[in-house]
Short mmCIF file of C-alpha atoms in Angstrom, two decimals:
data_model
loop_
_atom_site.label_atom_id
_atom_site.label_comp_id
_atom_site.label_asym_id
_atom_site.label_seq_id
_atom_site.Cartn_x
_atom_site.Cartn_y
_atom_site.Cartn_z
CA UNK A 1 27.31 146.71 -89.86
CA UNK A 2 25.04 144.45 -88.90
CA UNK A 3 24.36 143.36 -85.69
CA UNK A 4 23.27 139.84 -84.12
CA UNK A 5 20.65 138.15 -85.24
CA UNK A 6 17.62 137.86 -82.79
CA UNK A 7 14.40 137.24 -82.70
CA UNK A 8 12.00 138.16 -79.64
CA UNK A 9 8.94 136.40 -78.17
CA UNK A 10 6.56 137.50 -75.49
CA UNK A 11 4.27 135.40 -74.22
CA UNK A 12 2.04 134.93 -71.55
CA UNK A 13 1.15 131.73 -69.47
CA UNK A 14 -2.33 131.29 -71.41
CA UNK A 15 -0.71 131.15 -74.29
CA UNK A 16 1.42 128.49 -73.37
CA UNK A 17 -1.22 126.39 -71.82
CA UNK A 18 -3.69 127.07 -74.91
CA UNK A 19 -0.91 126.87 -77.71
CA UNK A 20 -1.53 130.18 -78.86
CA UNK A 21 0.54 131.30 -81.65
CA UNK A 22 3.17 133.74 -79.65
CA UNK A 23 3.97 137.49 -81.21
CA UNK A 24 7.30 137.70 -82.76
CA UNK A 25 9.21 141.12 -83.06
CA UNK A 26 12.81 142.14 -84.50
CA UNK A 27 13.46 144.80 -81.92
CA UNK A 28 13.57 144.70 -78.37
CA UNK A 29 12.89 147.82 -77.84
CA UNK A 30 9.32 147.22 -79.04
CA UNK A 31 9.04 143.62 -77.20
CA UNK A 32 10.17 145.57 -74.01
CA UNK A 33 7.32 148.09 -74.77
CA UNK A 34 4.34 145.54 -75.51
CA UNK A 35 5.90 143.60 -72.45
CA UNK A 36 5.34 147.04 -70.15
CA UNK A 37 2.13 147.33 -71.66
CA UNK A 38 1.06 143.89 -71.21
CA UNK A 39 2.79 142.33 -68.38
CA UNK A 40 4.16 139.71 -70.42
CA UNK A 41 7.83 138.30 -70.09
CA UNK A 42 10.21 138.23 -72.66
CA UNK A 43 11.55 135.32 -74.86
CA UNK A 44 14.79 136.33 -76.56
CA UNK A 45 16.34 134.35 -78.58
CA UNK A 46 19.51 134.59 -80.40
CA UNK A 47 20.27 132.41 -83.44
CA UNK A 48 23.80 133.07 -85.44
CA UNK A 49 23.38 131.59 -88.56
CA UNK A 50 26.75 130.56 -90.50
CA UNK B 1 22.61 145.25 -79.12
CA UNK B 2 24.66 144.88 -75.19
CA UNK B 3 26.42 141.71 -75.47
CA UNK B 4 27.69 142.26 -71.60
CA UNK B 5 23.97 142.18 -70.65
CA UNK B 6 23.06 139.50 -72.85
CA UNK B 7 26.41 137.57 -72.34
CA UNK B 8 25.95 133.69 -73.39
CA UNK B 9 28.80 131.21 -75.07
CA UNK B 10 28.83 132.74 -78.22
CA UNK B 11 30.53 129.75 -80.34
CA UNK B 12 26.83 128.32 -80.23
CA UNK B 13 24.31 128.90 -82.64
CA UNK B 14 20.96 128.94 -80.52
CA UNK B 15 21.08 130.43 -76.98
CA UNK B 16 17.66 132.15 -75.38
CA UNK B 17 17.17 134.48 -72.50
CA UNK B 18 14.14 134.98 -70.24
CA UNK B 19 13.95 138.83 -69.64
CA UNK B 20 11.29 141.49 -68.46
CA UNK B 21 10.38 144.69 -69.56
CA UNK B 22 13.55 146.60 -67.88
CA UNK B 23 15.98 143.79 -69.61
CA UNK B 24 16.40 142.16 -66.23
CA UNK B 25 17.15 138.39 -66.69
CA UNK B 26 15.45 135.83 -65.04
CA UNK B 27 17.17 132.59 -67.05
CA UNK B 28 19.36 131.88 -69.73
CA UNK B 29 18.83 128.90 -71.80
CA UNK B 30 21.08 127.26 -73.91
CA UNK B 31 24.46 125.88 -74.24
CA UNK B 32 26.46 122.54 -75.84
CA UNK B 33 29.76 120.52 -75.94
CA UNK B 34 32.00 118.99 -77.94
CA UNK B 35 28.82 115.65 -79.07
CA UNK B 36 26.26 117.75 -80.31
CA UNK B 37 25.06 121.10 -81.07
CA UNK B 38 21.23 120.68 -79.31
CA UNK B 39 21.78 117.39 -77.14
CA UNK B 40 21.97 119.27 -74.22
CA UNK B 41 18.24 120.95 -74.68
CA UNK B 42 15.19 119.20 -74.50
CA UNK B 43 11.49 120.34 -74.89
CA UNK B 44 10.99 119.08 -71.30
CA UNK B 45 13.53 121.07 -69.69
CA UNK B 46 12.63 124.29 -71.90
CA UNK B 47 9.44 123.70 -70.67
CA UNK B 48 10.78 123.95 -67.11
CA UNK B 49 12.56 127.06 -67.00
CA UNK B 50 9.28 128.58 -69.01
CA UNK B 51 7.13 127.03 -66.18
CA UNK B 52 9.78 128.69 -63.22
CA UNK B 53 10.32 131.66 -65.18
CA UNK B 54 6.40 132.46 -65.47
CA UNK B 55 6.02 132.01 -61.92
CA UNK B 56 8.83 134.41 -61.19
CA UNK B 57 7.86 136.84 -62.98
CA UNK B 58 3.75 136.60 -61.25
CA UNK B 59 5.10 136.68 -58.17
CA UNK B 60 7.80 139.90 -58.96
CA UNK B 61 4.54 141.91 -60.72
CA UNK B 62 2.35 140.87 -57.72
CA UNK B 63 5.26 142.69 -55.32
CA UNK B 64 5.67 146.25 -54.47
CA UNK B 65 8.38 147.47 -56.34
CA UNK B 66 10.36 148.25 -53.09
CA UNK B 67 9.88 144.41 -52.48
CA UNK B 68 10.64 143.41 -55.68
CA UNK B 69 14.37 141.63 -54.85
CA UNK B 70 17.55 142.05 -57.45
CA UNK B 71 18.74 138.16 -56.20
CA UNK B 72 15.95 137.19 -58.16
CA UNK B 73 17.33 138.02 -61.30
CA UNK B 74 20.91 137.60 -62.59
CA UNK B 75 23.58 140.39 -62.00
CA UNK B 76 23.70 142.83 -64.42
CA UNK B 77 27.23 144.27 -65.72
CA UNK B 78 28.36 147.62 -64.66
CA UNK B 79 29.14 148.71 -67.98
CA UNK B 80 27.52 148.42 -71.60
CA UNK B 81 29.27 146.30 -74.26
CA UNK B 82 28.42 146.33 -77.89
CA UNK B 83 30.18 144.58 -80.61
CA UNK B 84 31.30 147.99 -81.97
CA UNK B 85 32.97 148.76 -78.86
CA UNK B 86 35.85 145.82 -79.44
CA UNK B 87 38.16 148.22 -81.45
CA UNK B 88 39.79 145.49 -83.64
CA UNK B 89 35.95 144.69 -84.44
CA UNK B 90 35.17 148.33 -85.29
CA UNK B 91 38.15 149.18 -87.05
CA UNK B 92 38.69 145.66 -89.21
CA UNK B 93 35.42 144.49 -89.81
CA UNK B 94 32.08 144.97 -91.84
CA UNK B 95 29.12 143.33 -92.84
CA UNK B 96 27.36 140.98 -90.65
CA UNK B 97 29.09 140.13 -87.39
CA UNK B 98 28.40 136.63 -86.75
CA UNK B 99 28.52 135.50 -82.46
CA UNK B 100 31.72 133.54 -82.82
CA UNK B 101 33.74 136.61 -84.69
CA UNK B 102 32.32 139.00 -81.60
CA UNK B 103 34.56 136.37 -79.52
CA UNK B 104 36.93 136.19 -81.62
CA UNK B 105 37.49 139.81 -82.02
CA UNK B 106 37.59 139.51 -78.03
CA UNK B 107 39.94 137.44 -77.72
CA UNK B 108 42.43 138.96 -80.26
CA UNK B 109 41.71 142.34 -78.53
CA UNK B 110 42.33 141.07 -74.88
CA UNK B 111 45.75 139.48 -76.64
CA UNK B 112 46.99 143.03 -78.02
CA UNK B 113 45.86 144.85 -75.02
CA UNK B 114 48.15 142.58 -72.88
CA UNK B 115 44.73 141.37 -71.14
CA UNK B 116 44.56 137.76 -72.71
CA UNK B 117 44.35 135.00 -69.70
CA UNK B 118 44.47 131.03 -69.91
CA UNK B 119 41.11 130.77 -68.33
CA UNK B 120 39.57 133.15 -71.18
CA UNK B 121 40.01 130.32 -73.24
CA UNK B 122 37.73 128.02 -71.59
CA UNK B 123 34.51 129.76 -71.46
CA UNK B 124 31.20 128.17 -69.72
CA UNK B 125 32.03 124.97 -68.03
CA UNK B 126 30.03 122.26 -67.87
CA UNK B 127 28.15 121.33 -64.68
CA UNK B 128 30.62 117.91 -65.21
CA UNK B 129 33.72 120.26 -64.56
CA UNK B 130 32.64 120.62 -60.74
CA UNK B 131 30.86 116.32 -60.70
CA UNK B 132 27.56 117.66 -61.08
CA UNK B 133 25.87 115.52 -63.87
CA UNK B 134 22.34 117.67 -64.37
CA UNK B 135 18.95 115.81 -65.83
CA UNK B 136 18.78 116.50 -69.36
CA UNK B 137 14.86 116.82 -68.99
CA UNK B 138 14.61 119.35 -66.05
CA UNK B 139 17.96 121.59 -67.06
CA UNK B 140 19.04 122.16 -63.09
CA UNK B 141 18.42 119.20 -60.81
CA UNK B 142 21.11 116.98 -60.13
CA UNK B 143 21.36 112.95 -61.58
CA UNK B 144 24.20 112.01 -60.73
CA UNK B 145 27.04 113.36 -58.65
CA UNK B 146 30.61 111.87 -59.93
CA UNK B 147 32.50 110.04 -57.75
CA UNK B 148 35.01 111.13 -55.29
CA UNK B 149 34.63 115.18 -57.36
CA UNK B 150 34.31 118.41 -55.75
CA UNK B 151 30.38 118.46 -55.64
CA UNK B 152 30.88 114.79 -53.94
CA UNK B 153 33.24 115.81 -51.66
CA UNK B 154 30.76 118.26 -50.00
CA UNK B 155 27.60 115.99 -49.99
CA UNK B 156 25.33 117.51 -52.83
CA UNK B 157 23.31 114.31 -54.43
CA UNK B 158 21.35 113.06 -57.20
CA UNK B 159 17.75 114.91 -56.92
CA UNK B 160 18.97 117.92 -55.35
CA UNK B 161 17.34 120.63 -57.33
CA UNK B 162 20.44 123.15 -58.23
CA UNK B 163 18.67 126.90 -57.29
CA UNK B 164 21.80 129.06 -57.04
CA UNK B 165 25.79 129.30 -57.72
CA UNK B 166 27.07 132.53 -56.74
CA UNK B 167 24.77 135.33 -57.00
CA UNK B 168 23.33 133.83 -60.02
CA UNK B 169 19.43 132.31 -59.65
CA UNK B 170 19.33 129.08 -61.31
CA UNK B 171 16.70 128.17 -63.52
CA UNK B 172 18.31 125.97 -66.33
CA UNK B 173 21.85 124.67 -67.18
CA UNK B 174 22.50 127.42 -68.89
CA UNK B 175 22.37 129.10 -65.62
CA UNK B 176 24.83 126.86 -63.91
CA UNK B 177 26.72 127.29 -66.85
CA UNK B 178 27.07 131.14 -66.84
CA UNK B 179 27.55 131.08 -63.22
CA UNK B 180 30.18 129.00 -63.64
CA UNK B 181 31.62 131.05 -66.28
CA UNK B 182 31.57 134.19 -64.54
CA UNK B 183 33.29 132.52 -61.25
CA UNK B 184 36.57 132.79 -59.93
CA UNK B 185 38.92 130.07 -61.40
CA UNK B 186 40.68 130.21 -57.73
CA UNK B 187 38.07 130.96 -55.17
CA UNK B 188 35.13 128.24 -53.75
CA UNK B 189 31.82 128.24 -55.19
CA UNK B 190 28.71 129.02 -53.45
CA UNK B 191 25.71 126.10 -54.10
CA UNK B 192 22.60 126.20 -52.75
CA UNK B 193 20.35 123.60 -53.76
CA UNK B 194 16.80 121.88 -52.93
CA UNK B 195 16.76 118.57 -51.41
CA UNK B 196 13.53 116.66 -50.86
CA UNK B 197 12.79 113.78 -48.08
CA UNK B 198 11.23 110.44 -49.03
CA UNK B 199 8.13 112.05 -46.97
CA UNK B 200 8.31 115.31 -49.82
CA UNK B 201 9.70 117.52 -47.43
CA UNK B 202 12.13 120.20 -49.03
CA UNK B 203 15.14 121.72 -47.11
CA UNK B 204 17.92 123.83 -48.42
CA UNK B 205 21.64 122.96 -48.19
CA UNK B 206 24.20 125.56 -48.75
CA UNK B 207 27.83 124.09 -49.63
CA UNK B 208 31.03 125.67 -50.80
CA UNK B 209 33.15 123.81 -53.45
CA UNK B 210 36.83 124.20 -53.40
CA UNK B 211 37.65 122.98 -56.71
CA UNK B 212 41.26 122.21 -58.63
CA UNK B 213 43.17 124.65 -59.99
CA UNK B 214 42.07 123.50 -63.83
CA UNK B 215 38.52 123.08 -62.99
CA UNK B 216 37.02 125.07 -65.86
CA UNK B 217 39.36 123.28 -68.83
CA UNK B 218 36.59 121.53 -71.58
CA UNK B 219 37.22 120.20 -74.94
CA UNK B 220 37.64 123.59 -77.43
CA UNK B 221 37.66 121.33 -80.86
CA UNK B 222 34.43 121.72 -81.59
CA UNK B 223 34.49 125.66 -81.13
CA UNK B 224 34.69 127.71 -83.94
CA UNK B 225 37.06 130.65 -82.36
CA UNK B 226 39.56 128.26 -81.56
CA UNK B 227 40.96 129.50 -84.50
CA UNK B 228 41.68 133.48 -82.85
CA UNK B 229 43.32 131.76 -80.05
CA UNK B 230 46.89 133.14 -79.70
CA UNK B 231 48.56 129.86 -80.13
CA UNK B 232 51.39 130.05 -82.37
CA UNK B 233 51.34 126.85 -83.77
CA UNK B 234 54.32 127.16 -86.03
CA UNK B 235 53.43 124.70 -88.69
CA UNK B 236 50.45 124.36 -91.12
CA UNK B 237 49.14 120.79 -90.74
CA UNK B 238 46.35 118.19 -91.01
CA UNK B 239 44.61 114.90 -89.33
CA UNK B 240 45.84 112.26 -91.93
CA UNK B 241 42.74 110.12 -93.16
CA UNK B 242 42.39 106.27 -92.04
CA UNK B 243 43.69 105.07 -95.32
CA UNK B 244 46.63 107.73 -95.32
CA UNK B 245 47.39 105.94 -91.45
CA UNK B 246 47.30 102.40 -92.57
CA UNK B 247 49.87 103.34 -95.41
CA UNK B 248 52.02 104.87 -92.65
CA UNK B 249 51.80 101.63 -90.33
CA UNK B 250 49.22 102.87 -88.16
CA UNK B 251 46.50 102.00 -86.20
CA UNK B 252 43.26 103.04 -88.34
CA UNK B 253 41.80 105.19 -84.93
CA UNK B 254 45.16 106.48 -83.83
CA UNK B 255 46.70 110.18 -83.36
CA UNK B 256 48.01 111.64 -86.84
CA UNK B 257 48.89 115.22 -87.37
CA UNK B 258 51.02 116.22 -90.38
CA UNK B 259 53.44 118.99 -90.20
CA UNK B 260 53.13 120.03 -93.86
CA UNK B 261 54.98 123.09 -93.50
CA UNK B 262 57.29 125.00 -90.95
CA UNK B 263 55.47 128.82 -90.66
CA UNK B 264 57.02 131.59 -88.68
CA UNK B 265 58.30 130.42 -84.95
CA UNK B 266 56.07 128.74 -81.77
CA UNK B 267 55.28 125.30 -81.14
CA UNK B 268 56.92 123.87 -84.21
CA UNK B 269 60.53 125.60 -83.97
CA UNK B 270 60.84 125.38 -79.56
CA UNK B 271 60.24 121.41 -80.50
CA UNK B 272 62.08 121.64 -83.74
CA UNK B 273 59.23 120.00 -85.73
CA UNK B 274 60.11 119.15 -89.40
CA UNK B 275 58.39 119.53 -92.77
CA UNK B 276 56.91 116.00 -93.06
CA UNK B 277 56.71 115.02 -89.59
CA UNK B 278 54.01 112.56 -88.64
CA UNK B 279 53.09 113.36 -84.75
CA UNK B 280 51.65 110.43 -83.55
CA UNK B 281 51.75 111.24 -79.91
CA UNK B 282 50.75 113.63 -77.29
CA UNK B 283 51.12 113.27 -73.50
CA UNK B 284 50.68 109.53 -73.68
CA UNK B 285 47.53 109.48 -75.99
CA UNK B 286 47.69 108.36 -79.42
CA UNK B 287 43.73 108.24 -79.78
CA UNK B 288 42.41 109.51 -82.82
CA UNK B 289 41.87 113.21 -82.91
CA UNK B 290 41.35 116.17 -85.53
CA UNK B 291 43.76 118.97 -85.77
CA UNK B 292 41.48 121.22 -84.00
CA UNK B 293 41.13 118.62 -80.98
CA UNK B 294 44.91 118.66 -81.25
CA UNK B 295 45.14 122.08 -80.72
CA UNK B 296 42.41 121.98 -77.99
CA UNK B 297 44.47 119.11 -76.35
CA UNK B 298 48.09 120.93 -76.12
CA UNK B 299 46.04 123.83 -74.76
CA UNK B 300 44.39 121.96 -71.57
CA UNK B 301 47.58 120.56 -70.98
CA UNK B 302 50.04 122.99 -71.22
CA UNK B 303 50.49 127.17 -70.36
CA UNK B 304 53.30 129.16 -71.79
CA UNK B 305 56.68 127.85 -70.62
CA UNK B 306 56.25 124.48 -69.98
CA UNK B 307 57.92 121.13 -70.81
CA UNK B 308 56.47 119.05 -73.50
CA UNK B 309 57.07 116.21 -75.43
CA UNK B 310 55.74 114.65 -78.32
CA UNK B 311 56.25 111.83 -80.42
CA UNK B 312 56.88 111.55 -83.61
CA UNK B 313 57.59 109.46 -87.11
CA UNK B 314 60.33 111.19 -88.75
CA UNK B 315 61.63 109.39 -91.99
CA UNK B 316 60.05 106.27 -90.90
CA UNK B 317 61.18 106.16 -87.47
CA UNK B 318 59.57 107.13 -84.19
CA UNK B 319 61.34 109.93 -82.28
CA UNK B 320 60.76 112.40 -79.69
CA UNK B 321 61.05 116.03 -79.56
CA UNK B 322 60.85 118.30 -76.63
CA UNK B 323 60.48 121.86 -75.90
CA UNK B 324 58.53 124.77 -74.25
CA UNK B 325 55.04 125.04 -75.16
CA UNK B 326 55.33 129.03 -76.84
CA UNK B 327 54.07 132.21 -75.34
CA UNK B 328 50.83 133.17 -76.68
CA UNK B 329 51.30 135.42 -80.01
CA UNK B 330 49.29 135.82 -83.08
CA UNK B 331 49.65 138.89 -85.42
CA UNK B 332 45.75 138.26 -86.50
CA UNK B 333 44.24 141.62 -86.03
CA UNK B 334 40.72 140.23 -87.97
CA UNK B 335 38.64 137.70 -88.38
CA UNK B 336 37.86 136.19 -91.68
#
């Protein structure tokens, strides 16, 4: 079984402000371990597709 | 993955959450009605809860941890939830779970259980439920407050910035929304919002809402797990196209729901519907409206037990037929 889809951003403010292309990862236990290691927040997005 | 951590309206197809390292959420953005599936998110407001978000989480790394405050963030649950944990889910279903089916399987589950309430049906309210209209571009401050409603009633006003309902920290309209989702149907509801002076001044105002007993009710036609709800219909049916109406005498936008066959007991026999019946009425309103608005109508009128009516054209003449609206039952133990 699979579960939902998701897709995971962290960013920082600079790379808001300086449209940096953000990192994308499938597992949030990684994003939550390059957001310790980085200080960055976490954008987590869900998207169901049908 | 813990969909009691990460709970959002899961009959959408897009929602997003703000989190830090420890899962704690600072925002959730997303959310839509019955128009469209994105007209209530904007690249402005995004923007906004990004800009609030970022400065949240500066200011909780730049705090001692024993400062760093749990208000700040939204509640967490006291217990994990994962899809696999719904037993119907786990026992009936493989493959890819799509969000909808995880809420359907909840609501079948809370049905068999015993558990299933009315309000489970009406999950995240709008911000319009309690007269708060919220600015499309910003996500959480207020432009316009409807007349003589709840959030009127106790003084809130257009460009009050909405910063908290409940415990929740707002940040977006998804916020508001899940606040309002979590909240208790029959208790008043905590708002605490930013109001600034013609001279820029800010001050905070606090207000409780005591809202009416149906307060949380919004159009379910659009949802896709309307279909798990226990509602025994009793009949298999259809909206009747415009030129199907015109045949039968109607207006071309008017209410049209064919009863093309009787199916086990509910709705249809307590009225004693008929194979063939045209129902043309509902409550007084004989606007337009699919079957699945149908369905979403009878249930934000009526709970188990009550008197209804509706109209009908039976052999070419317009009758009524009354009844109880049915107790919830479905024997659905999956979803297809």
């Amino acid at each position: 079984m699979r579960l939902l889809p998701l897709f995971i951003l962290t960013f920082t403010p600079l790379s808001l402000l300086a449209d940096q292309t953000p990192r994308w990862h499938t597992d949030i236990t990684r994003a939550c371990e390059v957001s310790r290691t980085t200080g960055q927040p976490i954008f987590l997005v869900f998207r169901c597709v049908r | 993955m813990d969909v009691a951590r990460f709970e959002f309206d899961l009959d959408t197809t897009w929602t997003a959450f703000f989190i830090d390292a420890d899962r704690n959420i600072y925002s959730r953005y997303g959310g839509r009605d019955e128009s469209t599936s994105d007209g209530r998110q904007t690249k402005a407001s995004l923007l906004q809860t990004m800009r609030e978000v970022l400065e949240l989480h500066e200011q909780r790394k730049a705090a001692s941890r024993l400062l760093v405050k749990d208000a700040d963030v939204h509640p967490a649950p006291s217990a994990k939830l994962t899809p696999k944990d719904i037993p119907l889910l786990r026992d009936n279903h493989s493959g890819c779970v799509h969000c909808h089916q995880v809420r359907e399987y909840r609501l079948l589950q809370a049905f068999h259980d015993g558990e299933f309430r009315r309000d489970d049906l009406f999950p995240f309210p709008l911000p319009e439920n309690i007269g708060l209209k919220l600015d499309r571009d910003h996500g959480h401050r207020v432009s316009e407050v409807v007349e003589k409603s709840a959030a009127a009633v106790e003084g809130l006003r257009p460009g009050d910035t909405i910063v908290r309902v409940n415990d929740v920290p707002v940040h977006s309209e998804g916020d508001v929304r899940w606040a309002l989702h979590r909240a208790k149907s029959d208790q008043p509801l905590a708002i605490v919002a930013r109001r600034q002076s013609p001279s820029g001044d800010s001050s905070t105002v606090s207000t409780e809402l005591r809202l009416s007993a149906n307060w949380k009710q919004t159009e379910l036609g659009w949802r896709k797990s309307l279909r798990s709800v226990p509602l025994p219909l009793g009949f298999l049916g259809y909206a009747m196209g415009r030129e199907e109406r015109t045949a039968a005498g109607l207006k071309p936008d008017s209410l049209a729901i064919k009863v093309a066959s009787i199916r086990g007991s509910g709705l249809a026999t307590n009225l004693d519907l008929k194979k063939g019946d045209l129902i043309i009425q509902l409550d007084g309103q004989r606007g337009e409206r699919t079957l699945d608005q149908f369905k979403s109508d009878l249930l934000r009128r009526y709970a188990p037990g009550d008197k209804m009516e509706l109209r009908v054209l039976r052999d070419g003449r317009e009758v009524s037929v009354e009844g109880l609206f049915p107790k919830w039952h479905t024997n659905d133990v999956s979803v297809p």
